[in-house]
Amino acid sequence: MKELLLVGIGAGDPDYITMQALKALRRADVIFLLDKGPAKHKLNALRREICTRYLDGHTPRFAEGLQPERERDAADYRASVDELNRDKQAVFKQLIDEQMADGEVAAFMVWGDPSLYDSSIRIVEAIAAARGDLRFEVIPGITSLQALTARHRVPLNSIGRAVEITTGRLLAEGWPQGVDSVAVMLDAKDSYLRFVGQGLHIYWGAYVGTADEILIAGPLDEVAERIAATRAQARERNGWIMDSYLLRKAESADN
Ligand SMILES: C[S@@+](CC[C@H](N)C(=O)[O-])C[C@H]1O[C@@H](n2cnc3c(N)ncnc32)[C@H](O)[C@@H]1O
């Protein structure tokens, strides 16, 4: 039997790691790394830093899988994500088959929490269902949204109200029904700009919890252009950007 641990490591600061995650990582014989694009180096450096700082001398080996890139701006978004996940599944499977022995424990250090805009659980579940020699466990982590709200010192929801977690792509289609707070991730196109003039408040953060962290908050009408400019500069400077934001109808901005 092989054992796979999907370990949420928090979304930025190495200190976001939980005791449960550390206990899981200390059980691992091998750590699988799977990141892509220009952020790969920094994110994997953070993973290695967590291991160096906190594993009490336990030194699992690292095995890196080559993660395929999704076609950006693909006309059929869902089809391109499905295709990416099929490729990812092949990479995961190869790591499990070739980089760990029977009886060993492997860990994936998942950015933030595995439940939030992350395909690891779905992929590993599909692999485990197709074979009898693999069991897996999920260890929760601090999500980028928790990091964002903590740094801005605001609650995610207003009193007694719902919050919607969505993507920039979906927000661009319009304000979600029935909510006054919207948390937005994976926004490549500054979708908040279309809501200027509607009395919203924004809490925006890039690279939250890291040394590069940038935070801007205020009435959207006043700070939208500054966020757009700061975002463009940061992406230019670092070669990539990782940002999210909370948009709130102004009357509930302080709740
Ligand atoms: C593929 S999702 C992964 C989310 C992750 N599983 C989590 O729990 O936060 C990546 C998106 O998360 C957000 N994100 C992740 N880390 C972040 C950080 N440190 N600061 C701001 N946003 C972050 C960004 O919106 C980014 O596009």
Tab-separated table of C-alpha atoms and ligand atoms in Angstrom:
chain	number	residue	atom	x	y	z
A	1	MET	CA	0.000	0.000	0.000
A	2	LYS	CA	1.166	3.543	-0.766
A	3	GLU	CA	-0.030	6.538	1.208
A	4	LEU	CA	-0.449	10.031	-0.153
A	5	LEU	CA	-0.945	13.110	2.017
A	6	LEU	CA	-2.411	16.252	0.455
A	7	VAL	CA	-1.089	18.819	2.875
A	8	GLY	CA	-2.354	22.408	2.826
A	9	ILE	CA	0.653	24.583	3.653
A	10	GLY	CA	-0.999	28.007	3.835
A	11	ALA	CA	-0.825	30.654	1.147
A	12	GLY	CA	2.362	32.651	1.654
A	13	ASP	CA	3.954	32.950	5.068
A	14	PRO	CA	5.812	29.751	6.117
A	15	ASP	CA	4.365	30.365	9.601
A	16	TYR	CA	0.872	29.667	8.232
A	17	ILE	CA	1.724	25.959	8.417
A	18	THR	CA	-0.321	24.105	11.046
A	19	MET	CA	0.870	21.575	13.624
A	20	GLN	CA	-1.195	18.916	11.866
A	21	ALA	CA	0.505	19.700	8.547
A	22	LEU	CA	3.946	19.498	10.164
A	23	LYS	CA	3.108	16.140	11.740
A	24	ALA	CA	2.023	14.901	8.306
A	25	LEU	CA	5.189	16.191	6.595
A	26	ARG	CA	7.347	14.529	9.239
A	27	ARG	CA	5.764	11.214	8.201
A	28	ALA	CA	6.633	11.702	4.540
A	29	ASP	CA	9.410	9.736	2.852
A	30	VAL	CA	9.127	11.875	-0.243
A	31	ILE	CA	7.640	15.258	-1.074
A	32	PHE	CA	6.227	15.772	-4.532
A	33	LEU	CA	6.615	19.263	-5.971
A	34	LEU	CA	4.394	20.353	-8.798
A	35	ASP	CA	4.284	23.955	-9.820
A	36	LYS	CA	4.406	25.725	-13.098
A	37	GLY	CA	5.321	28.984	-14.747
A	38	PRO	CA	7.353	31.897	-13.422
A	39	ALA	CA	6.029	31.530	-9.830
A	40	LYS	CA	7.354	27.989	-9.597
A	41	HIS	CA	10.767	28.890	-8.229
A	42	LYS	CA	9.472	31.128	-5.414
A	43	LEU	CA	6.645	28.831	-4.371
A	44	ASN	CA	8.870	25.771	-4.285
A	45	ALA	CA	11.528	27.720	-2.372
A	46	LEU	CA	8.881	28.430	0.263
A	47	ARG	CA	7.999	24.748	0.441
A	48	ARG	CA	11.644	23.820	0.965
A	49	GLU	CA	11.979	26.558	3.578
A	50	ILE	CA	9.083	25.082	5.564
A	51	CYS	CA	10.840	21.703	5.505
A	52	THR	CA	14.186	23.162	6.548
A	53	ARG	CA	12.699	25.291	9.329
A	54	TYR	CA	10.112	23.024	10.847
A	55	LEU	CA	10.693	19.314	10.263
A	56	ASP	CA	13.040	18.853	13.232
A	57	GLY	CA	15.801	17.299	11.173
A	58	HIS	CA	13.504	14.964	9.227
A	59	THR	CA	14.733	15.137	5.619
A	60	PRO	CA	12.315	13.680	3.106
A	61	ARG	CA	13.572	13.512	-0.468
A	62	PHE	CA	11.986	15.811	-3.070
A	63	ALA	CA	10.652	14.680	-6.428
A	64	GLU	CA	9.585	17.258	-8.976
A	65	GLY	CA	6.902	16.589	-11.571
A	66	LEU	CA	6.719	18.611	-14.755
A	67	GLN	CA	3.347	20.292	-14.680
A	68	PRO	CA	1.773	21.117	-18.032
A	69	GLU	CA	0.602	24.673	-18.730
A	70	ARG	CA	-3.058	25.391	-19.450
A	71	GLU	CA	-3.720	27.261	-22.633
A	72	ARG	CA	-4.442	30.834	-21.537
A	73	ASP	CA	-7.536	32.554	-22.933
A	74	ALA	CA	-8.718	29.289	-24.436
A	75	ALA	CA	-12.137	29.758	-26.053
A	76	ASP	CA	-13.576	26.785	-24.131
A	77	TYR	CA	-12.351	27.373	-20.567
A	78	ARG	CA	-13.878	24.207	-19.093
A	79	ALA	CA	-12.450	21.993	-21.850
A	80	SER	CA	-8.982	23.460	-21.392
A	81	VAL	CA	-9.154	22.903	-17.601
A	82	ASP	CA	-10.315	19.313	-18.151
A	83	GLU	CA	-7.416	18.798	-20.525
A	84	LEU	CA	-4.967	20.275	-18.024
A	85	ASN	CA	-6.301	18.009	-15.283
A	86	ARG	CA	-5.916	14.947	-17.494
A	87	ASP	CA	-2.277	15.915	-18.064
A	88	LYS	CA	-1.820	16.617	-14.354
A	89	GLN	CA	-3.279	13.248	-13.483
A	90	ALA	CA	-0.662	11.591	-15.698
A	91	VAL	CA	2.093	13.533	-13.917
A	92	PHE	CA	0.742	12.613	-10.446
A	93	LYS	CA	0.448	8.984	-11.528
A	94	GLN	CA	4.008	8.945	-12.808
A	95	LEU	CA	5.298	10.373	-9.513
A	96	ILE	CA	3.340	7.767	-7.532
A	97	ASP	CA	4.514	4.912	-9.774
A	98	GLU	CA	8.141	5.933	-10.160
A	99	GLN	CA	9.110	8.053	-7.165
A	100	MET	CA	7.744	6.087	-4.202
A	101	ALA	CA	8.017	2.466	-3.131
A	102	ASP	CA	5.312	0.249	-1.697
A	103	GLY	CA	4.850	1.051	2.004
A	104	GLU	CA	6.108	4.623	1.620
A	105	VAL	CA	4.324	7.873	2.415
A	106	ALA	CA	4.400	10.798	-0.023
A	107	ALA	CA	3.168	14.343	0.570
A	108	PHE	CA	2.002	17.030	-1.827
A	109	MET	CA	2.481	20.462	-0.281
A	110	VAL	CA	-0.653	22.140	-1.620
A	111	TRP	CA	-0.671	25.950	-1.745
A	112	GLY	CA	-3.214	27.341	0.734
A	113	ASP	CA	-5.867	24.692	1.287
A	114	PRO	CA	-6.581	21.742	-1.013
A	115	SER	CA	-10.336	22.490	-1.017
A	116	LEU	CA	-10.130	25.893	-2.672
A	117	TYR	CA	-9.540	26.253	-6.430
A	118	ASP	CA	-7.167	23.341	-6.429
A	119	SER	CA	-7.550	20.110	-8.369
A	120	SER	CA	-5.318	17.831	-6.258
A	121	ILE	CA	-8.165	16.126	-4.381
A	122	ARG	CA	-10.140	15.367	-7.558
A	123	ILE	CA	-7.015	14.072	-9.308
A	124	VAL	CA	-5.798	11.869	-6.472
A	125	GLU	CA	-9.313	10.544	-5.861
A	126	ALA	CA	-9.532	9.475	-9.519
A	127	ILE	CA	-6.135	7.777	-9.359
A	128	ALA	CA	-6.930	6.010	-6.062
A	129	ALA	CA	-10.306	4.811	-7.394
A	130	ALA	CA	-8.601	3.133	-10.335
A	131	ARG	CA	-6.159	1.072	-8.271
A	132	GLY	CA	-6.176	-0.830	-5.006
A	133	ASP	CA	-2.773	0.148	-3.624
A	134	LEU	CA	-3.226	3.828	-2.783
A	135	ARG	CA	-4.914	5.591	0.102
A	136	PHE	CA	-4.893	9.314	0.680
A	137	GLU	CA	-5.592	11.867	3.351
A	138	VAL	CA	-6.253	15.618	3.235
A	139	ILE	CA	-4.763	18.034	5.763
A	140	PRO	CA	-6.300	21.537	5.747
A	141	GLY	CA	-4.312	24.746	5.363
A	142	ILE	CA	-4.814	28.497	5.662
A	143	THR	CA	-6.308	29.752	2.414
A	144	SER	CA	-5.290	32.915	0.600
A	145	LEU	CA	-8.675	34.395	1.543
A	146	GLN	CA	-8.063	33.857	5.247
A	147	ALA	CA	-4.635	35.421	4.833
A	148	LEU	CA	-6.159	38.356	2.938
A	149	THR	CA	-8.905	39.087	5.481
A	150	ALA	CA	-6.471	38.725	8.405
A	151	ARG	CA	-4.018	41.184	6.866
A	152	HIS	CA	-6.827	43.679	6.240
A	153	ARG	CA	-8.289	42.914	9.678
A	154	VAL	CA	-11.801	42.388	8.286
A	155	PRO	CA	-14.324	39.551	8.484
A	156	LEU	CA	-15.099	37.691	5.268
A	157	ASN	CA	-18.872	38.122	5.590
A	158	SER	CA	-21.008	40.931	6.936
A	159	ILE	CA	-23.320	40.123	9.862
A	160	GLY	CA	-25.643	37.215	9.108
A	161	ARG	CA	-25.001	37.478	5.366
A	162	ALA	CA	-23.626	35.108	2.770
A	163	VAL	CA	-20.350	35.548	0.929
A	164	GLU	CA	-19.624	34.258	-2.541
A	165	ILE	CA	-16.176	32.997	-3.481
A	166	THR	CA	-15.665	33.292	-7.195
A	167	THR	CA	-13.172	33.867	-9.985
A	168	GLY	CA	-12.339	37.005	-11.928
A	169	ARG	CA	-13.695	35.290	-15.034
A	170	LEU	CA	-17.130	34.782	-13.423
A	171	LEU	CA	-17.197	38.199	-11.769
A	172	ALA	CA	-16.671	39.758	-15.195
A	173	GLU	CA	-20.133	38.396	-16.113
A	174	GLY	CA	-21.818	40.404	-13.328
A	175	TRP	CA	-22.371	40.737	-9.583
A	176	PRO	CA	-23.488	37.408	-8.025
A	177	GLN	CA	-27.124	37.318	-6.887
A	178	GLY	CA	-28.092	37.499	-3.228
A	179	VAL	CA	-24.753	38.425	-1.679
A	180	ASP	CA	-23.179	41.659	-0.524
A	181	SER	CA	-19.630	40.265	-0.107
A	182	VAL	CA	-17.699	38.672	-2.955
A	183	ALA	CA	-14.230	37.157	-2.586
A	184	VAL	CA	-12.424	37.003	-5.909
A	185	MET	CA	-9.506	34.786	-6.890
A	186	LEU	CA	-7.768	33.962	-10.160
A	187	ASP	CA	-8.493	37.342	-11.731
A	188	ALA	CA	-6.114	37.954	-14.613
A	189	LYS	CA	-8.104	40.866	-15.998
A	190	ASP	CA	-8.920	43.405	-13.258
A	191	SER	CA	-12.605	42.453	-13.248
A	192	TYR	CA	-13.265	44.782	-10.262
A	193	LEU	CA	-12.903	47.755	-12.631
A	194	ARG	CA	-16.330	47.142	-14.122
A	195	PHE	CA	-17.934	47.834	-10.706
A	196	VAL	CA	-16.574	51.348	-10.263
A	197	GLY	CA	-19.414	53.781	-9.560
A	198	GLN	CA	-21.529	51.309	-7.585
A	199	GLY	CA	-20.544	52.280	-4.030
A	200	LEU	CA	-18.403	49.203	-3.342
A	201	HIS	CA	-15.495	48.813	-0.948
A	202	ILE	CA	-12.461	46.696	-1.874
A	203	TYR	CA	-9.801	44.915	0.185
A	204	TRP	CA	-7.071	43.859	-2.256
A	205	GLY	CA	-3.838	41.968	-1.611
A	206	ALA	CA	-1.016	40.596	-3.734
A	207	TYR	CA	1.575	38.000	-2.624
A	208	VAL	CA	-0.132	38.119	0.788
A	209	GLY	CA	1.991	36.747	3.621
A	210	THR	CA	5.229	36.931	1.611
A	211	ALA	CA	8.037	39.481	1.596
A	212	ASP	CA	6.517	40.990	-1.582
A	213	GLU	CA	3.086	41.554	-0.017
A	214	ILE	CA	1.089	44.585	-1.207
A	215	LEU	CA	-2.221	45.612	0.391
A	216	ILE	CA	-4.650	48.292	-0.756
A	217	ALA	CA	-8.109	48.919	0.690
A	218	GLY	CA	-10.735	51.638	0.346
A	219	PRO	CA	-13.806	52.739	-1.578
A	220	LEU	CA	-13.479	51.089	-4.990
A	221	ASP	CA	-14.113	54.370	-6.804
A	222	GLU	CA	-11.092	55.916	-5.063
A	223	VAL	CA	-8.581	53.045	-5.233
A	224	ALA	CA	-9.460	51.054	-8.382
A	225	GLU	CA	-7.005	52.853	-10.653
A	226	ARG	CA	-4.239	52.626	-8.031
A	227	ILE	CA	-4.818	48.878	-7.687
A	228	ALA	CA	-4.748	48.405	-11.466
A	229	ALA	CA	-1.481	50.362	-11.777
A	230	THR	CA	0.134	48.670	-8.752
A	231	ARG	CA	-0.909	45.274	-10.071
A	232	ALA	CA	0.576	45.933	-13.525
A	233	GLN	CA	3.853	47.197	-12.028
A	234	ALA	CA	4.147	44.253	-9.631
A	235	ARG	CA	3.504	41.761	-12.399
A	236	GLU	CA	6.095	43.465	-14.558
A	237	ARG	CA	8.647	43.550	-11.715
A	238	ASN	CA	8.169	39.957	-10.522
A	239	GLY	CA	7.178	38.322	-13.802
A	240	TRP	CA	3.957	36.941	-12.205
A	241	ILE	CA	1.250	37.983	-9.810
A	242	MET	CA	-0.852	36.202	-7.229
A	243	ASP	CA	-3.605	38.439	-5.903
A	244	SER	CA	-7.120	38.269	-4.564
A	245	TYR	CA	-9.679	40.663	-3.172
A	246	LEU	CA	-12.873	41.076	-1.236
A	247	LEU	CA	-15.543	43.368	-2.673
A	248	ARG	CA	-18.293	44.542	-0.372
A	249	LYS	CA	-21.363	46.677	-0.781
A	250	ALA	CA	-20.417	49.875	1.037
A	251	GLU	CA	-23.211	49.955	3.622
A	252	SER	CA	-21.826	46.717	5.071
A	253	ALA	CA	-18.120	47.574	4.715
A	254	ASP	CA	-17.594	47.907	8.474
A	255	ASN	CA	-19.597	44.869	9.618
B	1	LIG	C1	-5.122	28.101	-7.998
B	1	LIG	S1	-5.710	29.174	-6.736
B	1	LIG	C2	-5.150	28.334	-5.310
B	1	LIG	C3	-5.797	28.815	-4.043
B	1	LIG	C4	-5.294	28.106	-2.802
B	1	LIG	N1	-5.625	26.695	-2.816
B	1	LIG	C5	-5.839	28.728	-1.524
B	1	LIG	O1	-6.275	27.984	-0.621
B	1	LIG	O2	-5.775	29.943	-1.403
B	1	LIG	C6	-4.581	30.525	-6.927
B	1	LIG	C7	-5.222	31.872	-6.588
B	1	LIG	O3	-5.247	32.009	-5.180
B	1	LIG	C8	-5.034	33.364	-4.836
B	1	LIG	N2	-3.820	33.434	-4.002
B	1	LIG	C9	-3.051	32.390	-3.626
B	1	LIG	N3	-2.071	32.794	-2.806
B	1	LIG	C10	-2.222	34.117	-2.651
B	1	LIG	C11	-1.514	35.102	-1.919
B	1	LIG	N4	-0.460	34.792	-1.149
B	1	LIG	N5	-1.935	36.388	-1.999
B	1	LIG	C12	-3.015	36.726	-2.744
B	1	LIG	N6	-3.719	35.842	-3.457
B	1	LIG	C13	-3.336	34.544	-3.416
B	1	LIG	C14	-4.910	34.146	-6.118
B	1	LIG	O4	-6.188	34.647	-6.463
B	1	LIG	C15	-4.469	33.075	-7.077
B	1	LIG	O5	-4.830	33.406	-8.401
